[in-house]
Tab-separated table of C-alpha atoms in Angstrom:
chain	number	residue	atom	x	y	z
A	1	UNK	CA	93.179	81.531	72.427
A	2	UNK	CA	91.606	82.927	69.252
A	3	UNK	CA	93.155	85.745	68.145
A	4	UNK	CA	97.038	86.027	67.274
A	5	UNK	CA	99.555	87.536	69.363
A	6	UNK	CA	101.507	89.262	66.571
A	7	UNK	CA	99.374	90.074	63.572
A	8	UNK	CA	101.727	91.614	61.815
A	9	UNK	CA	103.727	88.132	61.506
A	10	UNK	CA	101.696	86.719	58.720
A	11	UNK	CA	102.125	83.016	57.744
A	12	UNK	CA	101.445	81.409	54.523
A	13	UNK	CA	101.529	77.903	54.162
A	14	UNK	CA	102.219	77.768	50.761
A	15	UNK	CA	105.659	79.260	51.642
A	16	UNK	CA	108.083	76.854	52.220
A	17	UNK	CA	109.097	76.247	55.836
A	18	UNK	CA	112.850	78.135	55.306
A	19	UNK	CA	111.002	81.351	54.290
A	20	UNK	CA	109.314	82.234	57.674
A	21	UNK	CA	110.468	82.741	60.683
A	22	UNK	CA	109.443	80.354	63.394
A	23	UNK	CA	107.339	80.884	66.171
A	24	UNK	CA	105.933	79.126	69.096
A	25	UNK	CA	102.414	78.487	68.841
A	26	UNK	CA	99.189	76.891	70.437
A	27	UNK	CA	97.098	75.027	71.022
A	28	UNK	CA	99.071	72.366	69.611
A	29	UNK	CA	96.237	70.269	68.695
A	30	UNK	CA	95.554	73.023	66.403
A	31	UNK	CA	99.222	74.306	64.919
A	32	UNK	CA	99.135	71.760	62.311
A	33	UNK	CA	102.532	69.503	61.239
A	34	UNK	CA	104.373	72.186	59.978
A	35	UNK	CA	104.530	70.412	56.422
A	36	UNK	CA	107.329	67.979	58.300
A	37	UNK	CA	105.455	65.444	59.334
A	38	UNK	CA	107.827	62.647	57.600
A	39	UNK	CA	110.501	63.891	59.175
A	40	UNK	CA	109.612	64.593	62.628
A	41	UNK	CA	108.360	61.463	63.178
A	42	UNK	CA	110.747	59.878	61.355
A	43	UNK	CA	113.996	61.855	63.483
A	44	UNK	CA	111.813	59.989	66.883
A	45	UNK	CA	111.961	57.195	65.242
A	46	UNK	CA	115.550	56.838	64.821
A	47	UNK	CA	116.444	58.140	67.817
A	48	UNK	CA	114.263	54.860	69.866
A	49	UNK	CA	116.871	52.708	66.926
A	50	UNK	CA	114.186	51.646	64.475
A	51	UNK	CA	115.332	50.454	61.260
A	52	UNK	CA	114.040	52.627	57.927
A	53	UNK	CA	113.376	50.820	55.072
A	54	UNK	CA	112.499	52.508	51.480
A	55	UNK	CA	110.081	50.395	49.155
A	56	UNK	CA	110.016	52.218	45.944
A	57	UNK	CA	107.163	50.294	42.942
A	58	UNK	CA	108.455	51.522	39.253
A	59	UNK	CA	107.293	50.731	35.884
A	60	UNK	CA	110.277	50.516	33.719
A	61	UNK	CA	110.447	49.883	29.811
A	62	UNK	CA	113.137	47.294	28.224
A	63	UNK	CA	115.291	50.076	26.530
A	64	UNK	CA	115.050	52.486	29.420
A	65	UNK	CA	117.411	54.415	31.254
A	66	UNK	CA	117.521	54.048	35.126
A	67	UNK	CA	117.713	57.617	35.460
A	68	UNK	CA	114.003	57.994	32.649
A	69	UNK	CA	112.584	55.183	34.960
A	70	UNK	CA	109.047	56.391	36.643
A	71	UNK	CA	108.294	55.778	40.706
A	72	UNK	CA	104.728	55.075	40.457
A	73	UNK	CA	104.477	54.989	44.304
A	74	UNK	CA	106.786	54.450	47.547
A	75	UNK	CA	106.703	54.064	50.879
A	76	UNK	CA	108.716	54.127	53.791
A	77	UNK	CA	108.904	51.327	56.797
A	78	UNK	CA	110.065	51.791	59.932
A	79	UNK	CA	110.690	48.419	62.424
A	80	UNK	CA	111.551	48.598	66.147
A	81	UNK	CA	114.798	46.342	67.238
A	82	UNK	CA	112.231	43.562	68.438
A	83	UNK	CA	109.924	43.523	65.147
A	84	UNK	CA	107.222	43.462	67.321
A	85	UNK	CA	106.110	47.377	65.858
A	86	UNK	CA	106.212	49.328	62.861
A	87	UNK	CA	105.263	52.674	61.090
A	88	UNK	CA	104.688	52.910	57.729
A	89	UNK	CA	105.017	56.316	55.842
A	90	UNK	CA	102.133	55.640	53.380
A	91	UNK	CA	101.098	59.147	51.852
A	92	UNK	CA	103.141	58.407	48.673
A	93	UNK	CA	101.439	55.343	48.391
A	94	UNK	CA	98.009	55.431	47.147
A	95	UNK	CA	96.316	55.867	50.625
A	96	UNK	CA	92.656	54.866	51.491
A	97	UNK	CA	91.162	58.402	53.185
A	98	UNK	CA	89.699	59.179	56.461
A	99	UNK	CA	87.484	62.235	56.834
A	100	UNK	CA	88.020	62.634	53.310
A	101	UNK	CA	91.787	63.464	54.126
A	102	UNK	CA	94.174	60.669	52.776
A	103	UNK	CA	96.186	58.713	55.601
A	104	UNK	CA	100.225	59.408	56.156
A	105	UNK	CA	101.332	57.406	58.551
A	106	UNK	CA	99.948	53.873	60.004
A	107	UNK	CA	101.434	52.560	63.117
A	108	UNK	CA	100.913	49.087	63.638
A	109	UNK	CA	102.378	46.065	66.504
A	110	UNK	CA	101.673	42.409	67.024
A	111	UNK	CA	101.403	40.060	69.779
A	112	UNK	CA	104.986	37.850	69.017
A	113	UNK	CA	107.539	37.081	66.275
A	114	UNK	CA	105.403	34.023	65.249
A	115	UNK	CA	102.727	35.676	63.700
A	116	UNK	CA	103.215	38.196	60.219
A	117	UNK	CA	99.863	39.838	61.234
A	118	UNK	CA	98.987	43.021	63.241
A	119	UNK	CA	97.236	42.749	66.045
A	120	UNK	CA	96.308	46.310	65.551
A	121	UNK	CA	96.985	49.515	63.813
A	122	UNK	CA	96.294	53.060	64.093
A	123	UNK	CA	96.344	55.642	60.929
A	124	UNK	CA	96.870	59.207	61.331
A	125	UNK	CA	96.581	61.747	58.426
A	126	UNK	CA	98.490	65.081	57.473
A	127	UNK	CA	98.846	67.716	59.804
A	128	UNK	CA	98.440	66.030	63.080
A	129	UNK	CA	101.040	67.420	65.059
A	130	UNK	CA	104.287	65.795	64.389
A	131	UNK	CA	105.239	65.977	68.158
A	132	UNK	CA	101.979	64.157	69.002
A	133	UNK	CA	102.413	61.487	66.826
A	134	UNK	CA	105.718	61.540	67.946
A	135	UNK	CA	104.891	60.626	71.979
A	136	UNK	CA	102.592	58.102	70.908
A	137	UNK	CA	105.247	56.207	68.926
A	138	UNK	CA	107.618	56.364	72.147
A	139	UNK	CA	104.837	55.345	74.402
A	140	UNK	CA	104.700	52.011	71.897
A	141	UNK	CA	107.864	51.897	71.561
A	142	UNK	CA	108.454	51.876	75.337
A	143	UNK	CA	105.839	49.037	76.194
A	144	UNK	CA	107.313	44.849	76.373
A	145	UNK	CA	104.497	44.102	74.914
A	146	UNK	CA	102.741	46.860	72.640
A	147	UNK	CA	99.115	44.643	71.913
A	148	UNK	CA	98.819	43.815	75.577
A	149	UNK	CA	95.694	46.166	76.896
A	150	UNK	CA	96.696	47.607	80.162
A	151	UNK	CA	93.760	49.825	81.246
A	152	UNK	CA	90.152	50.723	80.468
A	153	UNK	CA	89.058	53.391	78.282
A	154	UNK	CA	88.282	55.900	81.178
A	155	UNK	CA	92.259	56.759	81.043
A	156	UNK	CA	91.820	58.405	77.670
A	157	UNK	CA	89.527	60.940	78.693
A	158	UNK	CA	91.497	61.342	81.877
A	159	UNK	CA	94.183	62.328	79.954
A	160	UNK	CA	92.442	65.340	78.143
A	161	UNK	CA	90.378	66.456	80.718
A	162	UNK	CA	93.122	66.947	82.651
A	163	UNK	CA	94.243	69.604	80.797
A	164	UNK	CA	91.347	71.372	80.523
A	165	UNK	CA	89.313	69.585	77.785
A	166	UNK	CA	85.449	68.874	78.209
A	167	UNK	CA	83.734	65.804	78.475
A	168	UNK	CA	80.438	65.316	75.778
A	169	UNK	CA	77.251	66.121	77.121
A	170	UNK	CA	75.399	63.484	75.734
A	171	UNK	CA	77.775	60.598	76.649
A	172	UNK	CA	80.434	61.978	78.329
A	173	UNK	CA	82.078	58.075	79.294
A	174	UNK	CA	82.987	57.923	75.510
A	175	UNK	CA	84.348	61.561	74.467
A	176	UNK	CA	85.242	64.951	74.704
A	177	UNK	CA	86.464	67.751	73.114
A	178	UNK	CA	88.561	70.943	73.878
A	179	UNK	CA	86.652	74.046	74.992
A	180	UNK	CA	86.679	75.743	71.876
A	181	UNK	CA	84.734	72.706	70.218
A	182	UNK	CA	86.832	72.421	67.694
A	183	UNK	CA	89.138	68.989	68.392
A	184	UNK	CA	87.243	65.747	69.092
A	185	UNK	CA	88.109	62.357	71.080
A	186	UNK	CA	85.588	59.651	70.955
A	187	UNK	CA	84.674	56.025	71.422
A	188	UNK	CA	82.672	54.306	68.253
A	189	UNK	CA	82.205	52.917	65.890
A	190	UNK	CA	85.593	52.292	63.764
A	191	UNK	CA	85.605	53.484	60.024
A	192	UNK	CA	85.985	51.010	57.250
A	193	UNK	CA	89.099	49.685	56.305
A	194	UNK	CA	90.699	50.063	60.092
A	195	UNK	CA	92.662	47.021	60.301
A	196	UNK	CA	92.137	45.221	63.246
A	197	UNK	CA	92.952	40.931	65.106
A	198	UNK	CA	90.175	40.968	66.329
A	199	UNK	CA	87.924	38.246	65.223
A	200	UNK	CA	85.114	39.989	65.953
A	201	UNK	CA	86.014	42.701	63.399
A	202	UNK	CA	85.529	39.858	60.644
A	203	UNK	CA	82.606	38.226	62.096
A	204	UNK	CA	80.110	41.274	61.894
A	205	UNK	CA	77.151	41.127	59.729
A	206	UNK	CA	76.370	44.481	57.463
A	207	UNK	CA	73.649	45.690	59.560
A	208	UNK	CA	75.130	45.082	62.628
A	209	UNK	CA	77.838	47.937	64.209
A	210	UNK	CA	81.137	47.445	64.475
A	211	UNK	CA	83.675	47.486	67.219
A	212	UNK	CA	84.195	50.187	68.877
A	213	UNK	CA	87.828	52.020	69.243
A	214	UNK	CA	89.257	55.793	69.676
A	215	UNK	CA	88.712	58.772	66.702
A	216	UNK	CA	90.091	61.587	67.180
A	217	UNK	CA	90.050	64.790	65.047
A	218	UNK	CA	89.922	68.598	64.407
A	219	UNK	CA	87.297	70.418	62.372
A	220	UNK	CA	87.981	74.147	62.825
A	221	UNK	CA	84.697	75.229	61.228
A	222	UNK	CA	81.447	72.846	61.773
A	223	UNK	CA	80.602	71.520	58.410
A	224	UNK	CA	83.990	72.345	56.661
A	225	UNK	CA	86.838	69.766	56.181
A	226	UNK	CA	88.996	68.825	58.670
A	227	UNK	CA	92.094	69.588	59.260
A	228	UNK	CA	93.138	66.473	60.711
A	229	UNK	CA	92.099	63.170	61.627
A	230	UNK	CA	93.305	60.038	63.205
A	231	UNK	CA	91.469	56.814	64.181
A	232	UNK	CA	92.448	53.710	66.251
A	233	UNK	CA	91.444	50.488	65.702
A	234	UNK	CA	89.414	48.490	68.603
A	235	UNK	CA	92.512	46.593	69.830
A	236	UNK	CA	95.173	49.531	70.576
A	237	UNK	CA	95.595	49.395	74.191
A	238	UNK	CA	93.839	52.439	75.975
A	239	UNK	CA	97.089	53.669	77.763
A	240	UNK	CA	98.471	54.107	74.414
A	241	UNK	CA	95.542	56.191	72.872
A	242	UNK	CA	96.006	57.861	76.337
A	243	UNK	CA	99.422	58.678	75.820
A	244	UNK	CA	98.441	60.442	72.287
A	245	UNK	CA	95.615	62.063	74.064
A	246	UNK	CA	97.803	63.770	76.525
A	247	UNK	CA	99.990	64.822	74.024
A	248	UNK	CA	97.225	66.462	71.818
A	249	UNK	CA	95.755	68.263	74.465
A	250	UNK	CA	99.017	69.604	76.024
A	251	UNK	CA	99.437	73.055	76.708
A	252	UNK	CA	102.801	73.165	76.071
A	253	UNK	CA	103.770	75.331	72.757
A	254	UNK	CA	104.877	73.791	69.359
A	255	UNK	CA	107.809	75.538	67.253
A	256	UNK	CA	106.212	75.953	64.024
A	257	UNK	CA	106.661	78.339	60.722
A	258	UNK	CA	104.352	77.134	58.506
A	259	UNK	CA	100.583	77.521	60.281
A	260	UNK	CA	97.282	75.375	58.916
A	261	UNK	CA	95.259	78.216	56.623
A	262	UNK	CA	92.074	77.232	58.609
A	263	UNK	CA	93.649	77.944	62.141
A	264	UNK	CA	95.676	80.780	61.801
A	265	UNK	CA	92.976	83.273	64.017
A	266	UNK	CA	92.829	80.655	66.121
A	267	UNK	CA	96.473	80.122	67.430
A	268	UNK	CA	98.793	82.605	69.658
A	269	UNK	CA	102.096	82.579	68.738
A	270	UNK	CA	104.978	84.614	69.764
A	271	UNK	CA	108.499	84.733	68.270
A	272	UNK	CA	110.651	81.793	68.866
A	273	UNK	CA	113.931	84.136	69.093
């Protein structure tokens, strides 16, 4: 799957998405969001009947106009009907970065009503697919109780080998990648800032490692930015990382019009009409 099927369909993603014609493309875990990711995952959203709430942060002066009044940031927050999960549309709002690439969305659940805090969260930046973010959300959404862990993390890797993606050499019970080496799973070490109940998380001294949870990302060309990037903190149940897994490595096609610069050779695509 490196070269395109129709070459003489270019794609520029500067162009905005109503200027191209779409296309169907893969691998998925390379086609990018499509510049929609807001309002992909957002349309899932709605239809599993969370609530949307907009938090806009102003500065306004005392003889200002409403309409002259500055949004200095904003973000959007999703709840499920129980409270028990939300997503949190963060781009807009100042975001910390992972793999130098600034976070969009973070998912996050909790154990009952009782308690205001996350028992874990999960952070995904732009340009993971909107569809896979998408079937992770409705696995959460789906599960009574969304911190409970439900199996081990063999099930992850399960879920991407099974569709063809290869399990690392060097410690192949803790990641893989797909078989052009470009997309990455793996078990570590969690990156700062990854918020997380588990005591544990606090507890560790600075020269000791962290826990361990699920990273996942693409890096099209080895030692060049990535194009995406998504990390899960040590306490998201393994079926649900699973469930994003499977979706990521799916070889089902993705209706897109606006392709990732850095994957463009790398994707067939063929007319979606």
């Amino acid at each position: 799957m490196e070269a395109p099927l129709y070459p003489d369909f270019p794609l520029d993603p500067s162009t905005p998405p109503g200027g191209q014609p779409a296309f169907w493309v893969g691998p998925r875990h390379l086609a990018g969001d499509d510049k929609r990711l807001y309002d992909t995952v957002a349309d899932t959203l709605a239809g599993l009947g969370w609530t949307s709430l907009t938090i806009i942060r102003g500065r306004r002066e005392p003889e200002e106009a409403p309409e002259d009044r500055p949004v200095l940031r904003s973000t959007v927050l999703h709840i499920s009907p129980d409270t028990l999960r939300w997503a949190q549309w963060v781009l807009p709002d100042e975001p910390f970065y992972l793999g130098e690439l600034p976070i969009a969305w973070q998912v996050s659940a909790r154990a009952d009503t009782g308690s205001p805090l996350a028992q874990w969260s999960a952070y995904f930046t732009p340009d993971v697919p909107g569809e896979v973010l998408g079937d992770f959300l409705v696995a959460v959404d789906a599960r009574d109780q969304p911190s409970l862990p439900l199996a081990g993390p063999e099930v992850v890797l399960d879920a991407v080998t099974a569709h063809g993606w290869l399990r690392d050499i060097d410690q192949p019970g803790a990641g893989a990648t797909d078989p052009t080496f470009t997309s990455h799973l793996s078990h570590g070490e969690v990156p700062p800032l990854i918020q997380d109940a588990d005591p544990r998380a606090l507890a560790a001294e600075a020269d000791e490692s962290g826990l361990a949870g699920w990273q996942a990302w693409a890096e099209p060309v080895l030692g060049s930015p990535c194009l995406w990037a998504a990390s899960f903190g040590a306490s998201v149940p393994n079926d649900l990382v699973a469930a994003f897994a499977a979706s990521l490595s799916s070889t089902a096609p993705v209706l897109r019009r606006v392709l990732p610069e850095s994957t463009q050779d790398r994707l067939l695509r063929a007319p979606a009409d």
